[in-house]
């Protein structure tokens, strides 16, 4: 059995590439890096990699993480500027026994020393998004933080290895140096080849309060199915945050166990995900919460086309 699951429709093309690797007996680590790099390199996905939305200083700061569920090797970067493919930098850090999470100037110095591609990640399109948001904020009460999506993935290879990875530009117009859940092991992602893996997207400040990815994997290790595990963690945290703080931010989690079984839960209405396994072709779903369960529906071709059209339509500065 092999499989791969990812947050959001934006992962579909990357998963297409990863499936070729997994079908041929390739490693889950290579599949994760291949699939996430495809998202990072596509400039119209404005929440990841090249073209990612900037912070309040109009700088693109990127976060990424990688975890091998067999060795428990981890690597992560945060607040990284001017380097392409942070997932590859994070994976390379997982080879070391220490110094696995590097931030800011330290992460950039490491990337430069080890020959990773230096690149201005701020595109003209992202500048228009930024300038329009600044004007919106003068005229309305729109939150500066709307428009954040992490690509998070879990992969299982034929050898039984489970790997998880994440990549994001974080909250739009965040404070310089802000770091969310994505590069934090246990919150943004977690993998254990004896159980499975999980990855999360949403409001990082709230996701970290529940250490959600670790909790999902812990429950799967007790024998709980991936769907039951993500349901419990997502909805329990949603209720707890509302009880204690009066509201809960976006919480969405994808998971896959060591058998290739998968589950997805979200407390928002517009969540989508992509999944492929040995017995299922790469498929994009939309999902919605009904009580404490989720209803997954295969996305129509019209929906898939509209998704790309919306993200690639020309922008004009207001």
PDB file of C-alpha atoms in Angstrom, residues 112-274:
ATOM      1  CA  UNK A 112      23.201  30.059   1.317  1.00  0.00           C
ATOM      2  CA  UNK A 113      26.051  27.931   2.653  1.00  0.00           C
ATOM      3  CA  UNK A 114      24.443  24.736   1.397  1.00  0.00           C
ATOM      4  CA  UNK A 115      23.762  26.041  -2.100  1.00  0.00           C
ATOM      5  CA  UNK A 116      19.992  26.453  -2.091  1.00  0.00           C
ATOM      6  CA  UNK A 117      18.517  28.773  -4.699  1.00  0.00           C
ATOM      7  CA  UNK A 118      18.418  32.416  -3.684  1.00  0.00           C
ATOM      8  CA  UNK A 119      15.336  34.098  -5.114  1.00  0.00           C
ATOM      9  CA  UNK A 120      13.187  37.155  -4.551  1.00  0.00           C
ATOM     10  CA  UNK A 121       9.896  35.517  -3.566  1.00  0.00           C
ATOM     11  CA  UNK A 122       7.821  38.707  -3.766  1.00  0.00           C
ATOM     12  CA  UNK A 123       5.982  38.825  -7.103  1.00  0.00           C
ATOM     13  CA  UNK A 124       4.291  41.792  -8.746  1.00  0.00           C
ATOM     14  CA  UNK A 125       0.969  40.022  -8.221  1.00  0.00           C
ATOM     15  CA  UNK A 126       1.604  39.703  -4.482  1.00  0.00           C
ATOM     16  CA  UNK A 127       2.469  43.422  -4.361  1.00  0.00           C
ATOM     17  CA  UNK A 128      -0.951  44.226  -5.847  1.00  0.00           C
ATOM     18  CA  UNK A 129      -2.656  42.031  -3.240  1.00  0.00           C
ATOM     19  CA  UNK A 130      -0.719  43.881  -0.544  1.00  0.00           C
ATOM     20  CA  UNK A 131      -1.465  47.382  -1.834  1.00  0.00           C
ATOM     21  CA  UNK A 132      -5.156  46.566  -2.283  1.00  0.00           C
ATOM     22  CA  UNK A 133      -5.355  45.200   1.242  1.00  0.00           C
ATOM     23  CA  UNK A 134      -3.767  48.358   2.644  1.00  0.00           C
ATOM     24  CA  UNK A 135      -6.455  50.409   0.893  1.00  0.00           C
ATOM     25  CA  UNK A 136      -9.211  48.058   2.098  1.00  0.00           C
ATOM     26  CA  UNK A 137      -8.031  48.429   5.672  1.00  0.00           C
ATOM     27  CA  UNK A 138      -8.351  52.201   5.446  1.00  0.00           C
ATOM     28  CA  UNK A 139     -11.954  51.917   4.275  1.00  0.00           C
ATOM     29  CA  UNK A 140     -13.348  48.849   6.040  1.00  0.00           C
ATOM     30  CA  UNK A 141     -12.944  46.556   9.010  1.00  0.00           C
ATOM     31  CA  UNK A 142     -11.543  43.669   6.935  1.00  0.00           C
ATOM     32  CA  UNK A 143      -9.095  41.601   8.960  1.00  0.00           C
ATOM     33  CA  UNK A 144      -5.532  41.875   7.686  1.00  0.00           C
ATOM     34  CA  UNK A 145      -5.098  38.181   8.398  1.00  0.00           C
ATOM     35  CA  UNK A 146      -7.609  36.775   5.914  1.00  0.00           C
ATOM     36  CA  UNK A 147      -6.132  34.730   3.079  1.00  0.00           C
ATOM     37  CA  UNK A 148      -3.835  32.172   4.668  1.00  0.00           C
ATOM     38  CA  UNK A 149      -3.563  28.544   3.513  1.00  0.00           C
ATOM     39  CA  UNK A 150      -0.811  26.074   4.377  1.00  0.00           C
ATOM     40  CA  UNK A 151      -0.004  23.155   2.130  1.00  0.00           C
ATOM     41  CA  UNK A 152       0.352  20.208   4.483  1.00  0.00           C
ATOM     42  CA  UNK A 153       0.900  16.623   3.376  1.00  0.00           C
ATOM     43  CA  UNK A 154       1.283  13.081   4.657  1.00  0.00           C
ATOM     44  CA  UNK A 155       2.740  10.297   2.528  1.00  0.00           C
ATOM     45  CA  UNK A 156       3.061   6.520   2.954  1.00  0.00           C
ATOM     46  CA  UNK A 157       5.394   4.506   0.737  1.00  0.00           C
ATOM     47  CA  UNK A 158       5.444   0.814  -0.142  1.00  0.00           C
ATOM     48  CA  UNK A 159       8.141   0.170   2.466  1.00  0.00           C
ATOM     49  CA  UNK A 160       5.773   1.394   5.189  1.00  0.00           C
ATOM     50  CA  UNK A 161       7.521   4.700   5.870  1.00  0.00           C
ATOM     51  CA  UNK A 162       5.326   7.689   6.749  1.00  0.00           C
ATOM     52  CA  UNK A 163       6.525  11.273   6.168  1.00  0.00           C
ATOM     53  CA  UNK A 164       4.780  14.602   6.766  1.00  0.00           C
ATOM     54  CA  UNK A 165       5.614  18.045   5.403  1.00  0.00           C
ATOM     55  CA  UNK A 166       4.329  21.624   5.422  1.00  0.00           C
ATOM     56  CA  UNK A 167       5.024  24.904   3.635  1.00  0.00           C
ATOM     57  CA  UNK A 168       3.431  28.338   3.940  1.00  0.00           C
ATOM     58  CA  UNK A 169       3.916  32.082   3.739  1.00  0.00           C
ATOM     59  CA  UNK A 170       1.790  32.391   6.871  1.00  0.00           C
ATOM     60  CA  UNK A 171      -0.777  35.008   7.721  1.00  0.00           C
ATOM     61  CA  UNK A 172      -1.198  37.809   5.204  1.00  0.00           C
ATOM     62  CA  UNK A 173       0.222  41.065   6.610  1.00  0.00           C
ATOM     63  CA  UNK A 174       1.510  39.314   9.720  1.00  0.00           C
ATOM     64  CA  UNK A 175       4.005  40.982  12.036  1.00  0.00           C
ATOM     65  CA  UNK A 176       7.588  40.637  10.864  1.00  0.00           C
ATOM     66  CA  UNK A 177       9.018  37.470  12.387  1.00  0.00           C
ATOM     67  CA  UNK A 178       5.646  35.919  13.238  1.00  0.00           C
ATOM     68  CA  UNK A 179       5.715  32.116  13.176  1.00  0.00           C
ATOM     69  CA  UNK A 180       2.600  29.945  13.192  1.00  0.00           C
ATOM     70  CA  UNK A 181       2.043  26.230  13.615  1.00  0.00           C
ATOM     71  CA  UNK A 182       3.395  25.052  10.251  1.00  0.00           C
ATOM     72  CA  UNK A 183       7.076  24.587  11.211  1.00  0.00           C
ATOM     73  CA  UNK A 184       6.284  23.407  14.736  1.00  0.00           C
ATOM     74  CA  UNK A 185       6.541  19.628  15.097  1.00  0.00           C
ATOM     75  CA  UNK A 186       3.398  18.278  16.734  1.00  0.00           C
ATOM     76  CA  UNK A 187       1.230  21.218  15.751  1.00  0.00           C
ATOM     77  CA  UNK A 188       1.609  21.774  12.015  1.00  0.00           C
ATOM     78  CA  UNK A 189       2.637  18.188  11.350  1.00  0.00           C
ATOM     79  CA  UNK A 190       3.560  14.886  12.952  1.00  0.00           C
ATOM     80  CA  UNK A 191       4.509  11.455  11.615  1.00  0.00           C
ATOM     81  CA  UNK A 192       5.007   8.032  13.172  1.00  0.00           C
ATOM     82  CA  UNK A 193       5.407   5.114  10.779  1.00  0.00           C
ATOM     83  CA  UNK A 194       3.919   2.776  13.400  1.00  0.00           C
ATOM     84  CA  UNK A 195       0.667   4.756  13.329  1.00  0.00           C
ATOM     85  CA  UNK A 196       0.462   7.321  10.529  1.00  0.00           C
ATOM     86  CA  UNK A 197       0.783  11.045  10.031  1.00  0.00           C
ATOM     87  CA  UNK A 198      -1.200  14.266  10.202  1.00  0.00           C
ATOM     88  CA  UNK A 199      -0.902  17.855   9.024  1.00  0.00           C
ATOM     89  CA  UNK A 200      -2.927  20.949   9.807  1.00  0.00           C
ATOM     90  CA  UNK A 201      -3.853  24.288   8.281  1.00  0.00           C
ATOM     91  CA  UNK A 202      -5.748  27.265   9.637  1.00  0.00           C
ATOM     92  CA  UNK A 203      -5.029  29.836  12.317  1.00  0.00           C
ATOM     93  CA  UNK A 204      -1.683  28.733  13.681  1.00  0.00           C
ATOM     94  CA  UNK A 205      -2.068  30.487  17.006  1.00  0.00           C
ATOM     95  CA  UNK A 206      -5.126  28.326  17.724  1.00  0.00           C
ATOM     96  CA  UNK A 207      -3.830  25.111  16.172  1.00  0.00           C
ATOM     97  CA  UNK A 208      -0.780  25.225  18.448  1.00  0.00           C
ATOM     98  CA  UNK A 209      -3.022  25.389  21.502  1.00  0.00           C
ATOM     99  CA  UNK A 210      -4.212  21.859  20.725  1.00  0.00           C
ATOM    100  CA  UNK A 211      -0.931  20.354  19.420  1.00  0.00           C
ATOM    101  CA  UNK A 212      -3.348  18.939  16.882  1.00  0.00           C
ATOM    102  CA  UNK A 213      -1.189  16.845  14.560  1.00  0.00           C
ATOM    103  CA  UNK A 214       0.447  14.966  17.414  1.00  0.00           C
ATOM    104  CA  UNK A 215      -2.936  14.364  19.021  1.00  0.00           C
ATOM    105  CA  UNK A 216      -4.340  12.855  15.816  1.00  0.00           C
ATOM    106  CA  UNK A 217      -1.380  10.505  15.426  1.00  0.00           C
ATOM    107  CA  UNK A 218      -1.547   9.542  19.116  1.00  0.00           C
ATOM    108  CA  UNK A 219      -5.186   8.566  18.703  1.00  0.00           C
ATOM    109  CA  UNK A 220      -4.453   6.580  15.540  1.00  0.00           C
ATOM    110  CA  UNK A 221      -1.760   4.707  17.465  1.00  0.00           C
ATOM    111  CA  UNK A 222      -4.444   3.520  19.878  1.00  0.00           C
ATOM    112  CA  UNK A 223      -6.327   2.015  16.930  1.00  0.00           C
ATOM    113  CA  UNK A 224      -8.701   4.880  16.151  1.00  0.00           C
ATOM    114  CA  UNK A 225      -9.414   5.391  12.451  1.00  0.00           C
ATOM    115  CA  UNK A 226      -7.968   8.501  10.785  1.00  0.00           C
ATOM    116  CA  UNK A 227     -11.439   9.970  10.233  1.00  0.00           C
ATOM    117  CA  UNK A 228     -12.516   9.441  13.845  1.00  0.00           C
ATOM    118  CA  UNK A 229      -9.204  10.852  15.086  1.00  0.00           C
ATOM    119  CA  UNK A 230      -9.365  14.059  13.057  1.00  0.00           C
ATOM    120  CA  UNK A 231     -13.031  14.521  13.960  1.00  0.00           C
ATOM    121  CA  UNK A 232     -12.328  14.251  17.666  1.00  0.00           C
ATOM    122  CA  UNK A 233      -9.282  16.527  17.695  1.00  0.00           C
ATOM    123  CA  UNK A 234     -10.820  19.195  15.436  1.00  0.00           C
ATOM    124  CA  UNK A 235     -14.205  19.432  17.107  1.00  0.00           C
ATOM    125  CA  UNK A 236     -12.920  19.048  20.678  1.00  0.00           C
ATOM    126  CA  UNK A 237     -10.472  21.926  20.164  1.00  0.00           C
ATOM    127  CA  UNK A 238     -13.129  24.028  18.432  1.00  0.00           C
ATOM    128  CA  UNK A 239     -15.463  23.613  21.420  1.00  0.00           C
ATOM    129  CA  UNK A 240     -12.711  24.167  23.975  1.00  0.00           C
ATOM    130  CA  UNK A 241     -11.547  27.403  22.365  1.00  0.00           C
ATOM    131  CA  UNK A 242     -15.104  28.716  22.160  1.00  0.00           C
ATOM    132  CA  UNK A 243     -15.685  27.819  25.816  1.00  0.00           C
ATOM    133  CA  UNK A 244     -12.498  29.465  27.036  1.00  0.00           C
ATOM    134  CA  UNK A 245     -12.057  32.350  24.572  1.00  0.00           C
ATOM    135  CA  UNK A 246     -15.439  32.904  22.967  1.00  0.00           C
ATOM    136  CA  UNK A 247     -14.323  31.939  19.458  1.00  0.00           C
ATOM    137  CA  UNK A 248     -12.141  29.524  17.528  1.00  0.00           C
ATOM    138  CA  UNK A 249      -9.991  30.174  14.484  1.00  0.00           C
ATOM    139  CA  UNK A 250      -9.910  28.003  11.371  1.00  0.00           C
ATOM    140  CA  UNK A 251      -8.952  24.384  12.112  1.00  0.00           C
ATOM    141  CA  UNK A 252      -8.466  21.813   9.333  1.00  0.00           C
ATOM    142  CA  UNK A 253      -6.548  18.530   9.601  1.00  0.00           C
ATOM    143  CA  UNK A 254      -5.669  15.780   7.130  1.00  0.00           C
ATOM    144  CA  UNK A 255      -4.368  12.382   8.218  1.00  0.00           C
ATOM    145  CA  UNK A 256      -3.341   8.996   6.841  1.00  0.00           C
ATOM    146  CA  UNK A 257      -2.496   5.852   8.795  1.00  0.00           C
ATOM    147  CA  UNK A 258       0.034   3.125   8.047  1.00  0.00           C
ATOM    148  CA  UNK A 259      -2.620   1.179   6.127  1.00  0.00           C
ATOM    149  CA  UNK A 260      -3.275   4.046   3.700  1.00  0.00           C
ATOM    150  CA  UNK A 261      -6.636   4.860   5.284  1.00  0.00           C
ATOM    151  CA  UNK A 262      -7.306   8.590   5.502  1.00  0.00           C
ATOM    152  CA  UNK A 263      -9.430  11.176   7.245  1.00  0.00           C
ATOM    153  CA  UNK A 264     -10.113  14.908   7.009  1.00  0.00           C
ATOM    154  CA  UNK A 265     -11.933  17.278   9.355  1.00  0.00           C
ATOM    155  CA  UNK A 266     -12.485  21.045   9.396  1.00  0.00           C
ATOM    156  CA  UNK A 267     -14.493  23.658  11.231  1.00  0.00           C
ATOM    157  CA  UNK A 268     -14.825  25.807   8.094  1.00  0.00           C
ATOM    158  CA  UNK A 269     -17.186  25.440   5.149  1.00  0.00           C
ATOM    159  CA  UNK A 270     -14.850  25.839   2.185  1.00  0.00           C
ATOM    160  CA  UNK A 271     -12.128  23.301   2.902  1.00  0.00           C
ATOM    161  CA  UNK A 272     -10.775  21.111   0.120  1.00  0.00           C
ATOM    162  CA  UNK A 273      -8.157  18.377  -0.022  1.00  0.00           C
ATOM    163  CA  UNK A 274      -6.510  15.951  -2.436  1.00  0.00           C
TER     164      UNK A 274
END
